GROMACS .gro file of C-alpha atoms in nm:
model
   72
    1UNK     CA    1   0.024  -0.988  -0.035
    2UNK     CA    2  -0.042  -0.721  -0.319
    3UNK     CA    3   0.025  -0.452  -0.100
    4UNK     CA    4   0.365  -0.587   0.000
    5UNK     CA    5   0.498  -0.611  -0.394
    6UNK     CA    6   0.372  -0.314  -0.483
    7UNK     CA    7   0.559  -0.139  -0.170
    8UNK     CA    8   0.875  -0.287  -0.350
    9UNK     CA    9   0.770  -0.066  -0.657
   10UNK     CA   10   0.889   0.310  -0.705
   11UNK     CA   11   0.560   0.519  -0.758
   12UNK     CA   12   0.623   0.560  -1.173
   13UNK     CA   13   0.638   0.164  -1.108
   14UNK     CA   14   0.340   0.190  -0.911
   15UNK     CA   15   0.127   0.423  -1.132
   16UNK     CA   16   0.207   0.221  -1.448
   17UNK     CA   17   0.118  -0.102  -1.255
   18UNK     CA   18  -0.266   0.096  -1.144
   19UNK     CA   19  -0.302   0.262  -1.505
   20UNK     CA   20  -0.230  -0.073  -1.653
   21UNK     CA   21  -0.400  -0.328  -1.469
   22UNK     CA   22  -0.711  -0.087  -1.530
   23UNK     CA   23  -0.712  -0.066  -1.886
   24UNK     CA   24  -0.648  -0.436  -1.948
   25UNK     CA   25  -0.914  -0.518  -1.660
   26UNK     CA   26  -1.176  -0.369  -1.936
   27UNK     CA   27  -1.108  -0.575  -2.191
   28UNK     CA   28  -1.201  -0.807  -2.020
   29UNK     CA   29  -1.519  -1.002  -1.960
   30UNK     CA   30  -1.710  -1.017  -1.569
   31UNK     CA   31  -1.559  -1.406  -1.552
   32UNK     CA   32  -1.233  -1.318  -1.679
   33UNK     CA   33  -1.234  -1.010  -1.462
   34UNK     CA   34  -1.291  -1.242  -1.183
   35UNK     CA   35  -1.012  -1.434  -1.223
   36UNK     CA   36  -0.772  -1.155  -1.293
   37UNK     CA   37  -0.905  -0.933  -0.962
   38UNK     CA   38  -0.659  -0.766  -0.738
   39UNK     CA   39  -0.705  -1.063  -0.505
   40UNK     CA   40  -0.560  -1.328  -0.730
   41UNK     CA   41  -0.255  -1.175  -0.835
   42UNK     CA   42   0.005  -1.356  -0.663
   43UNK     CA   43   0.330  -1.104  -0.755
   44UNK     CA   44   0.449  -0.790  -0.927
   45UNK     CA   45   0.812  -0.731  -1.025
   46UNK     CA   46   0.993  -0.529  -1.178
   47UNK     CA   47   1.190  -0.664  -1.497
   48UNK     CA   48   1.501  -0.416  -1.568
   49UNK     CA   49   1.643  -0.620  -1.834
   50UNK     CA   50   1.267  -0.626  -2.045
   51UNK     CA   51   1.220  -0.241  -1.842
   52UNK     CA   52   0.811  -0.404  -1.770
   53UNK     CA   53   0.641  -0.522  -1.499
   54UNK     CA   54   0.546  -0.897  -1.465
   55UNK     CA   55   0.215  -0.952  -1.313
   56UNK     CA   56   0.149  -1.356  -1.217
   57UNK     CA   57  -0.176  -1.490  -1.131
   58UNK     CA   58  -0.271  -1.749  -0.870
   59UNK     CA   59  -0.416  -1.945  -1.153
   60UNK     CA   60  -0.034  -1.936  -1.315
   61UNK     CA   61  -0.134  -1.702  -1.599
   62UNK     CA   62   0.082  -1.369  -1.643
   63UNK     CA   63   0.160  -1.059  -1.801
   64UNK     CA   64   0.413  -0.852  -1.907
   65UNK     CA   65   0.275  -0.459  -1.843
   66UNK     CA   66   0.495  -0.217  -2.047
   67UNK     CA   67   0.585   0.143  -1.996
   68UNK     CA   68   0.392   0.261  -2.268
   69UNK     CA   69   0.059   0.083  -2.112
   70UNK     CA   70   0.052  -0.197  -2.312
   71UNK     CA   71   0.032  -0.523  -2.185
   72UNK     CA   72   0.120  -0.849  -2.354
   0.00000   0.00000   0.00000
């Protein structure tokens, strides 16, 4: 299911999504890791209006990941 959004991506897309999604993962704790692994994330699109990415959660949780590699 990842795979398929991120296909939608274009690579800068892509590559902010990975350099992102890495740097918040270690801020994290191992349980809250857990629940924000690559499995649970149920989408990934691409806001032009906000020019971010959304990332949702299974759990219903989600983020806005900015070009700058901030997340919020």
């Amino acid at each position: 299911m990842l795979e398929k959004c991120l296909n939608k991506l274009t690579l800068l897309q892509r590559d902010l999504f990975e350099r992102t999604y890495k740097s918040h993962l270690a801020t994290m704790g191992i349980a809250m890791r857990e629940q924000h692994s690559l499995e649970n994330i149920k989408t990934v699109k691409w806001d032009k209006k906000e020019s971010c990415l959304k990332v949702y959660f299974n759990h219903g949780e989600w983020f806005h990941y900015y070009s700058n590699g901030s997340w919020g």
